[in-house]
Coordinates of N, CA and C in Angstrom, one line a residue:
M1 N 0.5 -1.4 0.2 CA -0.1 0.0 0.0 C 1.2 1.1 0.2
D2 N 0.5 1.7 -1.3 CA 1.9 3.2 -1.3 C 1.4 4.3 -0.1
K3 N 0.0 4.2 0.3 CA 0.2 5.0 1.3 C 0.6 4.7 2.9
K4 N 0.9 3.9 2.7 CA 2.0 4.1 4.2 C 3.0 4.5 4.2
K5 N 3.8 4.6 2.7 CA 4.8 5.4 3.3 C 4.6 6.6 4.1
N6 N 3.6 7.1 3.4 CA 3.4 8.6 4.1 C 2.7 8.8 5.3
I7 N 2.8 7.5 6.0 CA 2.5 7.6 7.0 C 3.1 7.2 8.6
S8 N 3.4 7.8 9.3 CA 4.6 7.6 10.6 C 4.6 6.1 10.9
M9 N 5.8 6.1 11.3 CA 6.6 4.8 12.0 C 5.5 4.9 13.3
A10 N 5.4 6.0 13.8 CA 4.6 5.1 15.0 C 3.7 5.0 15.3
V11 N 2.5 5.2 13.8 CA 1.3 4.5 14.0 C 1.5 3.1 13.5
I12 N 2.7 3.3 12.4 CA 2.3 1.8 12.5 C 2.9 1.4 12.8
K13 N 3.4 1.4 14.1 CA 3.9 0.3 15.0 C 3.0 0.4 16.1
R14 N 1.8 1.2 16.0 CA 0.6 1.0 16.8 C -0.1 -0.4 16.5
L15 N 0.0 -0.6 15.1 CA -1.2 -1.0 14.3 C -1.3 -2.5 14.6
P16 N -0.1 -3.5 15.4 CA -0.2 -5.0 15.3 C -1.5 -4.5 16.8
K17 N -0.6 -3.2 17.7 CA -1.7 -3.9 19.2 C -2.8 -3.3 19.0
Y18 N -3.5 -2.7 18.1 CA -5.0 -2.7 17.2 C -5.7 -4.3 17.2
H19 N -4.6 -4.6 16.0 CA -4.9 -5.8 15.9 C -5.1 -7.6 16.1
R20 N -4.8 -6.9 18.1 CA -4.1 -8.0 18.8 C -5.3 -7.5 19.6
Y21 N -5.5 -6.7 19.8 CA -6.5 -6.5 21.0 C -8.0 -6.4 20.5
L22 N -8.4 -6.3 18.6 CA -9.8 -6.5 18.0 C -9.5 -8.3 18.3
R23 N -8.9 -8.5 17.8 CA -9.1 -10.0 17.7 C -9.3 -10.7 19.0
E24 N -8.8 -10.5 20.2 CA -9.5 -11.1 21.8 C -10.7 -10.6 21.7
L25 N -11.5 -9.4 21.1 CA -13.1 -9.2 21.3 C -13.7 -9.6 20.9
M26 N -13.2 -10.2 19.4 CA -13.8 -11.3 18.9 C -14.2 -12.7 19.6
E27 N -12.8 -12.2 19.6 CA -13.1 -14.0 20.3 C -14.3 -14.4 21.5
N28 N -14.6 -12.9 22.2 CA -15.6 -12.3 23.3 C -16.3 -12.4 23.0
D29 N -16.5 -12.4 21.5 CA -18.6 -12.3 20.5 C -18.6 -10.9 21.3
I30 N -18.0 -9.3 21.3 CA -17.9 -8.3 20.8 C -18.2 -7.6 19.8
D31 N -18.9 -7.0 19.1 CA -19.7 -6.8 18.0 C -19.9 -5.8 17.7
R32 N -19.3 -4.4 18.5 CA -18.8 -3.3 18.2 C -18.3 -2.8 19.4
I33 N -17.7 -1.5 18.9 CA -17.3 -0.3 20.4 C -16.8 1.2 20.4
S34 N -16.6 1.4 20.7 CA -16.4 2.7 20.8 C -14.5 3.2 20.8
S35 N -14.9 4.5 20.4 CA -13.3 4.3 20.3 C -12.5 5.0 22.2
K36 N -13.8 5.2 22.9 CA -13.5 5.5 24.6 C -13.7 4.4 25.0
E37 N -14.2 3.0 24.1 CA -14.2 1.5 25.2 C -12.9 1.2 24.6
L38 N -12.1 1.1 23.0 CA -11.2 0.7 23.0 C -10.1 1.2 23.7
S39 N -10.2 2.9 23.7 CA -9.3 3.4 24.8 C -9.3 2.7 26.1
E40 N -10.1 2.7 26.6 CA -9.7 1.5 28.3 C -9.1 0.4 28.3
K41 N -9.6 -0.1 27.1 CA -8.6 -1.5 26.7 C -7.5 -1.3 26.5
I42 N -7.0 -1.1 25.9 CA -5.8 -0.8 25.2 C -4.8 0.4 25.9
G43 N -5.2 1.1 26.2 CA -4.2 2.6 26.8 C -4.0 3.7 26.4
F44 N -4.1 4.0 24.5 CA -4.3 4.8 23.8 C -5.3 5.9 24.7
T45 N -5.3 7.3 24.1 CA -6.4 7.8 23.9 C -7.3 8.1 22.9
A46 N -8.5 8.3 23.1 CA -9.7 8.3 22.4 C -9.5 8.6 21.1
S47 N -8.6 10.2 21.7 CA -8.4 10.9 20.2 C -7.7 10.5 19.4
Q48 N -6.0 9.8 20.2 CA -5.5 9.3 19.5 C -6.2 7.8 18.5
I49 N -6.7 7.6 18.9 CA -7.1 6.0 18.0 C -7.6 6.4 17.5
R50 N -8.5 7.5 17.0 CA -9.4 7.8 15.8 C -8.2 8.7 15.1
Q51 N -7.5 9.3 15.5 CA -7.1 9.6 14.7 C -5.6 8.8 13.6
D52 N -5.6 7.6 14.3 CA -4.5 6.5 14.3 C -5.5 5.9 13.0
L53 N -6.3 5.4 13.2 CA -7.7 5.2 12.0 C -7.7 5.9 10.9
N54 N -7.6 6.6 11.2 CA -8.4 8.1 10.1 C -7.4 8.4 9.7
N55 N -6.1 7.5 9.3 CA -5.5 7.5 8.5 C -5.0 6.7 7.1
F56 N -6.1 5.6 7.9 CA -6.4 4.8 7.0 C -7.6 4.6 6.3
G57 N -9.0 5.6 6.7 CA -10.2 5.6 5.7 C -10.8 5.9 6.9
D58 N -12.5 6.0 7.0 CA -12.9 6.2 7.7 C -14.0 4.7 8.5
F59 N -13.4 4.6 9.5 CA -14.0 3.1 10.0 C -15.1 3.5 10.8
G60 N -15.3 4.7 11.4 CA -16.3 4.5 12.6 C -17.6 4.9 12.3
Q61 N -18.5 5.0 12.7 CA -19.2 5.9 12.6 C -20.3 6.4 13.8
Q62 N -20.4 7.5 13.8 CA -20.8 8.7 15.5 C -21.5 8.0 15.8
G63 N -21.6 7.5 17.0 CA -23.0 6.8 17.3 C -23.2 5.7 18.1
Y64 N -22.4 4.8 16.9 CA -22.2 3.4 16.7 C -21.0 2.7 17.2
G65 N -19.8 3.5 16.6 CA -18.7 3.4 17.1 C -18.1 2.3 15.8
Y66 N -17.3 1.4 16.2 CA -16.3 0.2 15.0 C -16.9 -0.8 15.4
N67 N -17.2 -1.4 14.2 CA -17.1 -2.7 14.2 C -16.8 -3.8 13.7
V68 N -16.4 -4.5 14.8 CA -15.3 -4.7 15.3 C -14.7 -5.8 14.2
K69 N -15.3 -6.7 13.7 CA -14.6 -7.5 12.6 C -14.0 -6.8 11.8
E70 N -14.8 -5.8 11.2 CA -14.9 -5.1 9.8 C -13.5 -4.5 10.3
L71 N -12.9 -3.5 11.7 CA -12.1 -2.8 11.4 C -10.6 -4.3 11.5
Y72 N -11.2 -5.2 12.4 CA -10.2 -5.8 12.7 C -9.4 -6.4 10.9
N73 N -10.4 -7.0 10.1 CA -10.2 -7.1 8.8 C -9.5 -6.4 7.5
E74 N -10.0 -4.9 8.2 CA -9.0 -4.2 7.5 C -8.2 -4.0 8.1
I75 N -7.7 -3.8 9.2 CA -6.7 -3.8 9.9 C -5.5 -4.7 9.2
S76 N -6.1 -5.9 9.4 CA -5.6 -7.3 8.8 C -4.6 -6.8 8.1
A77 N -5.6 -6.2 6.3 CA -5.4 -6.0 5.2 C -4.5 -5.1 5.0
I78 N -4.3 -3.7 6.6 CA -2.9 -3.1 6.3 C -1.6 -3.5 6.3
L79 N -1.8 -4.6 8.0 CA -0.6 -4.6 7.7 C 0.0 -6.1 6.8
G80 N -0.8 -6.4 5.8 CA -0.3 -6.8 4.9 C -1.3 -8.6 5.0
L81 N -1.5 -8.6 6.1 CA -1.8 -10.1 6.5 C -3.6 -11.1 5.7
T82 N -3.0 -10.4 4.5 CA -4.3 -11.0 3.7 C -3.5 -12.4 2.7
K83 N -1.9 -12.0 2.8 CA -1.3 -13.4 1.9 C -0.3 -13.6 2.5
I84 N 0.0 -15.1 2.4 CA 0.8 -16.0 2.6 C 2.4 -15.8 1.9
Y85 N 3.4 -15.4 3.3 CA 4.3 -15.1 3.4 C 5.8 -16.8 3.9
K86 N 6.3 -16.7 2.8 CA 7.0 -17.9 2.7 C 8.4 -17.5 3.6
T87 N 8.8 -18.4 4.2 CA 9.4 -17.7 5.4 C 10.3 -18.8 5.5
V88 N 12.2 -18.1 5.7 CA 12.5 -19.5 6.0 C 13.8 -18.7 7.6
I89 N 13.8 -20.1 8.4 CA 15.1 -19.9 10.0 C 16.2 -19.8 9.5
I90 N 17.3 -19.0 9.8 CA 18.0 -19.2 9.6 C 19.1 -19.1 10.7
G91 N 19.6 -20.1 11.6 CA 19.7 -20.3 12.8 C 18.8 -21.0 13.4
A92 N 19.1 -22.3 14.2 CA 17.7 -23.4 14.6 C 18.4 -23.7 15.9
G93 N 19.0 -22.4 17.3 CA 19.0 -22.6 17.9 C 18.0 -22.2 18.7
N94 N 18.3 -22.1 20.3 CA 17.0 -21.8 21.0 C 16.3 -20.7 20.4
I95 N 16.4 -19.7 19.8 CA 15.7 -18.3 18.9 C 14.2 -18.4 18.0
G96 N 15.6 -19.6 17.6 CA 15.0 -19.5 15.5 C 14.4 -21.2 15.8
Q97 N 14.2 -21.7 17.1 CA 13.4 -22.9 17.5 C 11.7 -22.6 18.2
A98 N 12.3 -21.2 19.0 CA 11.2 -21.0 20.1 C 9.9 -19.7 18.7
I99 N 10.6 -19.2 17.6 CA 10.0 -19.1 17.0 C 9.3 -19.2 16.1
A100 N 10.0 -21.7 15.4 CA 9.6 -22.2 14.3 C 8.2 -22.7 15.0
N101 N 8.4 -23.0 16.5 CA 7.7 -23.3 17.3 C 6.0 -22.8 18.0
Y102 N 6.3 -21.3 17.3 CA 5.4 -19.8 17.7 C 4.6 -20.3 17.0
T103 N 3.4 -20.9 16.8 CA 2.3 -21.0 16.1 C 1.3 -20.5 15.6
Y104 N 0.8 -19.1 16.5 CA 0.4 -18.2 15.4 C 0.9 -17.4 14.4
F105 N 2.3 -17.6 14.4 CA 2.7 -16.7 13.2 C 2.2 -17.6 11.7
D106 N 2.3 -18.8 12.0 CA 1.4 -19.7 10.9 C 0.2 -19.3 10.7
K107 N -0.7 -19.1 11.9 CA -2.2 -18.2 11.5 C -2.6 -17.4 11.1
V108 N -1.1 -16.2 10.8 CA -1.2 -15.0 10.5 C -0.7 -15.3 8.9
G109 N -0.2 -16.2 8.5 CA 0.5 -16.0 7.5 C 1.9 -16.3 7.0
F110 N 3.1 -16.4 8.2 CA 3.6 -16.8 7.8 C 4.1 -17.7 7.8
S111 N 4.3 -18.9 6.9 CA 4.9 -19.9 6.2 C 6.1 -20.4 6.3
V112 N 6.9 -21.1 7.6 CA 8.0 -21.9 8.0 C 8.3 -22.4 6.5
Q113 N 9.8 -22.1 5.6 CA 9.5 -22.9 4.4 C 10.3 -24.5 5.0
G114 N 11.4 -23.7 6.0 CA 12.5 -24.3 6.1 C 13.5 -23.1 6.8
M115 N 14.6 -24.5 7.6 CA 15.5 -24.2 8.6 C 16.7 -24.7 8.3
F116 N 17.5 -23.4 8.6 CA 19.6 -23.9 8.0 C 19.7 -23.5 9.8
D117 N 21.1 -24.4 9.7 CA 22.0 -24.7 10.7 C 23.0 -25.0 10.4
I118 N 23.9 -24.8 11.4 CA 25.9 -25.0 11.1 C 26.3 -26.3 11.4
N119 N 24.9 -26.1 12.8 CA 25.3 -27.0 13.4 C 25.0 -29.1 13.1
P120 N 25.6 -30.0 13.3 CA 25.3 -31.1 12.8 C 24.9 -32.0 13.4
K121 N 25.1 -31.1 14.9 CA 24.0 -32.0 15.8 C 22.8 -31.5 15.7
I122 N 22.4 -30.2 15.0 CA 20.4 -30.0 14.9 C 20.5 -30.3 13.8
I123 N 21.6 -30.2 13.1 CA 20.7 -30.5 11.1 C 20.6 -31.9 10.7
G124 N 19.1 -31.8 11.0 CA 18.1 -33.1 10.4 C 16.9 -33.4 11.5
L125 N 16.9 -32.6 12.8 CA 15.8 -32.3 13.2 C 15.0 -31.6 13.1
K126 N 13.1 -32.0 12.9 CA 12.2 -31.9 13.1 C 11.9 -30.4 14.1
I127 N 11.7 -29.4 13.3 CA 10.6 -28.1 14.5 C 10.2 -28.1 14.2
N128 N 8.6 -28.5 14.9 CA 7.8 -27.8 14.1 C 7.2 -28.7 12.9
D129 N 7.9 -29.6 12.7 CA 7.9 -30.2 11.4 C 8.6 -30.1 10.3
V130 N 9.6 -29.6 10.7 CA 10.2 -28.4 10.1 C 11.8 -29.3 9.4
E131 N 12.1 -29.3 9.2 CA 13.8 -30.3 9.0 C 14.5 -29.4 8.4
V132 N 15.4 -28.9 10.2 CA 16.5 -28.6 9.2 C 17.7 -28.6 8.4
L133 N 18.3 -27.9 7.9 CA 18.8 -28.2 6.4 C 20.4 -27.5 6.9
D134 N 21.6 -28.3 6.5 CA 22.6 -27.6 6.0 C 23.0 -26.4 5.6
I135 N 23.1 -25.3 6.4 CA 23.2 -24.2 6.0 C 24.2 -23.8 4.6
D136 N 25.0 -25.3 4.1 CA 25.2 -24.9 2.8 C 24.2 -24.9 1.8
F137 N 22.7 -25.1 2.0 CA 22.0 -25.1 1.4 C 21.1 -24.8 1.2
L138 N 21.6 -23.4 1.7 CA 20.0 -22.1 1.8 C 20.4 -22.1 0.5
D139 N 21.4 -21.1 0.0 CA 21.7 -20.7 -1.4 C 20.8 -20.9 -2.3
D140 N 21.0 -22.2 -2.8 CA 19.2 -23.0 -3.6 C 18.6 -22.8 -3.0
F141 N 17.9 -22.5 -1.5 CA 16.6 -23.0 -1.4 C 16.6 -21.7 -1.3
L142 N 16.5 -21.2 -1.4 CA 16.1 -19.2 -1.8 C 15.6 -19.1 -3.1
R143 N 16.9 -19.4 -3.7 CA 16.7 -19.0 -5.5 C 15.5 -19.8 -6.0
K144 N 15.9 -21.2 -5.5 CA 13.9 -22.1 -6.3 C 12.9 -22.0 -5.6
D145 N 13.3 -21.5 -4.2 CA 11.3 -21.6 -3.6 C 10.9 -20.2 -3.7
N146 N 11.7 -18.8 -3.5 CA 11.1 -18.0 -3.9 C 10.6 -17.1 -2.3
I147 N 11.8 -17.5 -1.5 CA 11.3 -17.2 -0.4 C 10.8 -15.6 0.0
D148 N 10.2 -14.7 0.9 CA 10.1 -13.8 1.1 C 10.6 -13.0 2.3
I149 N 10.5 -13.7 3.5 CA 11.5 -13.7 4.3 C 12.4 -13.7 5.1
G150 N 13.4 -13.3 5.4 CA 14.6 -14.3 6.3 C 14.7 -14.3 7.7
I151 N 14.2 -14.8 8.5 CA 14.7 -14.4 10.0 C 15.9 -14.9 10.2
I152 N 16.9 -14.1 10.6 CA 18.7 -14.6 10.8 C 18.6 -14.2 12.8
C153 N 18.7 -15.7 12.4 CA 19.0 -15.9 14.5 C 20.4 -16.5 14.2
V154 N 21.2 -16.0 13.8 CA 22.5 -16.7 14.6 C 23.4 -15.5 15.2
P155 N 24.6 -16.2 15.4 CA 25.6 -15.1 15.8 C 26.1 -14.5 15.1
K156 N 26.4 -13.1 16.0 CA 26.5 -11.6 14.8 C 27.5 -11.8 13.9
N157 N 28.8 -12.3 14.4 CA 30.0 -12.7 12.7 C 29.1 -13.4 11.9
S158 N 28.3 -13.5 11.9 CA 27.4 -14.9 11.1 C 27.1 -14.1 10.2
A159 N 26.3 -13.1 10.8 CA 24.6 -12.5 10.1 C 24.8 -11.1 9.0
Q160 N 25.9 -11.2 9.1 CA 25.9 -10.3 7.2 C 26.0 -11.0 6.4
K161 N 26.5 -12.3 6.1 CA 26.8 -12.8 5.0 C 25.5 -14.0 4.7
V162 N 25.0 -14.0 6.0 CA 23.5 -14.5 5.4 C 22.4 -13.5 5.2
C163 N 22.4 -12.1 6.0 CA 21.6 -11.3 5.3 C 22.6 -10.3 3.8
D164 N 23.8 -10.9 3.0 CA 23.9 -10.4 1.7 C 23.0 -11.4 1.1
M165 N 23.5 -13.0 1.9 CA 23.0 -14.2 0.9 C 21.7 -14.1 0.7
L166 N 20.5 -13.5 1.3 CA 19.4 -12.8 1.6 C 18.6 -12.0 0.1
I167 N 19.7 -11.2 0.8 CA 19.5 -9.5 -0.2 C 20.1 -10.5 -1.8
R168 N 20.6 -10.9 -2.6 CA 21.1 -11.5 -3.3 C 20.3 -12.3 -4.1
N169 N 19.4 -13.1 -3.5 CA 18.4 -14.0 -4.2 C 16.7 -13.3 -3.9
K170 N 16.8 -12.1 -3.5 CA 15.8 -11.4 -3.3 C 14.6 -11.3 -2.4
V171 N 14.9 -11.4 -1.4 CA 14.0 -12.0 -0.3 C 13.9 -10.5 -0.1
K172 N 12.2 -10.2 0.1 CA 11.8 -9.0 0.9 C 11.9 -8.7 1.4
G173 N 11.8 -9.3 3.1 CA 12.1 -8.8 4.1 C 13.3 -9.4 5.3
I174 N 13.5 -8.5 6.4 CA 14.5 -9.7 6.1 C 14.0 -8.8 8.6
W175 N 14.1 -10.1 9.1 CA 13.5 -9.8 11.0 C 14.8 -10.6 11.3
N176 N 15.7 -9.3 11.9 CA 16.7 -10.2 12.2 C 16.9 -9.7 14.3
F177 N 17.3 -11.0 14.3 CA 18.1 -10.9 15.8 C 19.4 -11.2 16.7
A178 N 19.8 -11.3 15.1 CA 21.6 -11.4 15.6 C 22.1 -9.4 16.4
P179 N 22.5 -9.6 17.1 CA 22.7 -8.1 18.1 C 24.0 -7.7 17.1
V180 N 23.5 -7.3 15.7 CA 24.2 -6.3 14.6 C 23.4 -5.3 14.2
D181 N 24.2 -4.1 14.1 CA 23.4 -3.4 12.7 C 24.3 -4.2 11.5
L182 N 23.0 -4.6 10.2 CA 22.9 -4.8 9.6 C 23.3 -4.2 8.0
Q183 N 24.1 -4.4 7.4 CA 25.0 -3.2 6.7 C 24.1 -3.9 5.2
I184 N 23.1 -2.5 4.8 CA 22.4 -2.7 3.5 C 22.8 -1.8 2.6
P185 N 23.4 -2.3 1.3 CA 23.1 -1.7 0.2 C 22.0 -0.3 -0.4
E186 N 22.3 0.7 -0.8 CA 21.1 1.9 -0.7 C 20.5 1.0 -1.8
D187 N 20.5 0.7 -2.6 CA 19.5 -0.1 -4.0 C 19.0 -1.2 -3.9
A188 N 19.1 -1.9 -2.7 CA 18.9 -2.8 -1.8 C 17.0 -2.8 -2.0
Q189 N 16.0 -3.4 -2.3 CA 14.9 -3.5 -2.6 C 14.1 -4.1 -1.6
I190 N 14.6 -4.4 0.2 CA 14.1 -5.3 1.4 C 13.7 -4.3 1.9
V191 N 13.2 -5.0 3.6 CA 12.7 -3.9 4.3 C 13.0 -5.0 5.6
V192 N 13.8 -4.1 6.5 CA 14.7 -4.5 7.2 C 14.1 -4.4 8.8
E193 N 13.4 -5.1 9.7 CA 13.6 -5.2 11.3 C 14.0 -5.5 12.3
N194 N 14.5 -4.9 12.7 CA 15.6 -5.6 13.9 C 15.3 -6.5 15.1
V195 N 15.6 -6.7 15.5 CA 15.5 -7.3 17.6 C 16.3 -7.1 18.2
H196 N 16.9 -6.3 18.9 CA 17.5 -6.1 19.4 C 16.9 -6.7 21.0
L197 N 17.3 -8.0 21.4 CA 17.2 -8.4 22.6 C 17.2 -8.2 24.0
S198 N 18.5 -7.4 23.2 CA 19.8 -7.3 24.9 C 19.1 -5.6 24.9
E199 N 19.0 -4.9 24.1 CA 19.0 -3.0 24.1 C 17.7 -3.0 25.1
S200 N 16.5 -4.1 23.8 CA 15.4 -4.3 25.1 C 15.8 -4.4 26.5
L201 N 16.3 -5.9 27.0 CA 16.1 -5.8 28.6 C 17.4 -4.6 29.0
L202 N 17.7 -4.1 28.6 CA 18.8 -3.1 29.3 C 18.2 -1.2 29.6
T203 N 16.7 -1.4 28.7 CA 16.0 -0.3 28.9 C 15.3 -0.6 29.5
L204 N 14.8 -1.5 29.7 CA 14.2 -2.3 31.3 C 14.9 -1.5 32.1
S205 N 16.3 -2.5 32.6 CA 17.0 -1.9 34.0 C 17.2 -0.6 34.4
C206 N 17.6 0.7 32.7 CA 17.2 1.5 32.9 C 16.2 2.1 33.5
L207 N 15.0 2.1 33.1 CA 14.3 2.5 34.0 C 12.7 2.1 34.9
M208 N 13.7 1.1 35.6 CA 13.6 0.8 36.9 C 15.2 1.3 37.7
N209 N 16.3 2.1 37.2 CA 17.2 2.4 37.9 C 16.8 3.7 39.1
D210 N 16.3 3.7 40.1 CA 16.3 4.5 40.9 C 17.0 6.3 40.5
D211 N 18.4 6.1 39.9 CA 19.5 7.0 39.8 C 18.7 7.9 39.0
I212 N 17.8 7.4 38.0 CA 17.3 8.5 36.5 C 16.0 9.2 36.9
N213 N 15.1 8.5 37.9 CA 13.3 8.6 38.3 C 13.5 9.6 39.8

């Protein structure tokens, strides 16, 4: 959606939270909800919710609120969840296995096609019915299977090499769990989302630090 290019990153990062809460409302058989009621559940102000959603269209009705299912479907479409993403996980250690075993991803369209590792003790194992293959086969696998997303769960000294391979094989997105900032060529047609677990933990530590509170 080209329109997303004009939407702030702050708004985009709030969309998954809307999606999660709306899914919970549907599971509890709630058909409609006002921005005020949604505000009380989600923690954003009612004004913020209306502003966020108005970026994508006119979803609510005055005096009625939002149709939960319709809004959920609209946000699913905005998030790109109306298609299947063919995904590979590179690095089948603890983080890679945890991602492979998280069945929610498959439910929303992120289908793990393969897992790869360098460790002979892991190669050949099946994680959630996906066999771990030798990383030497990754290049051919990417070339033949038109993979959309590569999930990097390797040590930082191997991450850039994996990243370069993903870019070379026209993967559209990288979800990076390696504790390193990847170098992406300016002309690369790829989106990268970094998940630095250590930085998140240190942020928590800072917020708990009495010296700054």
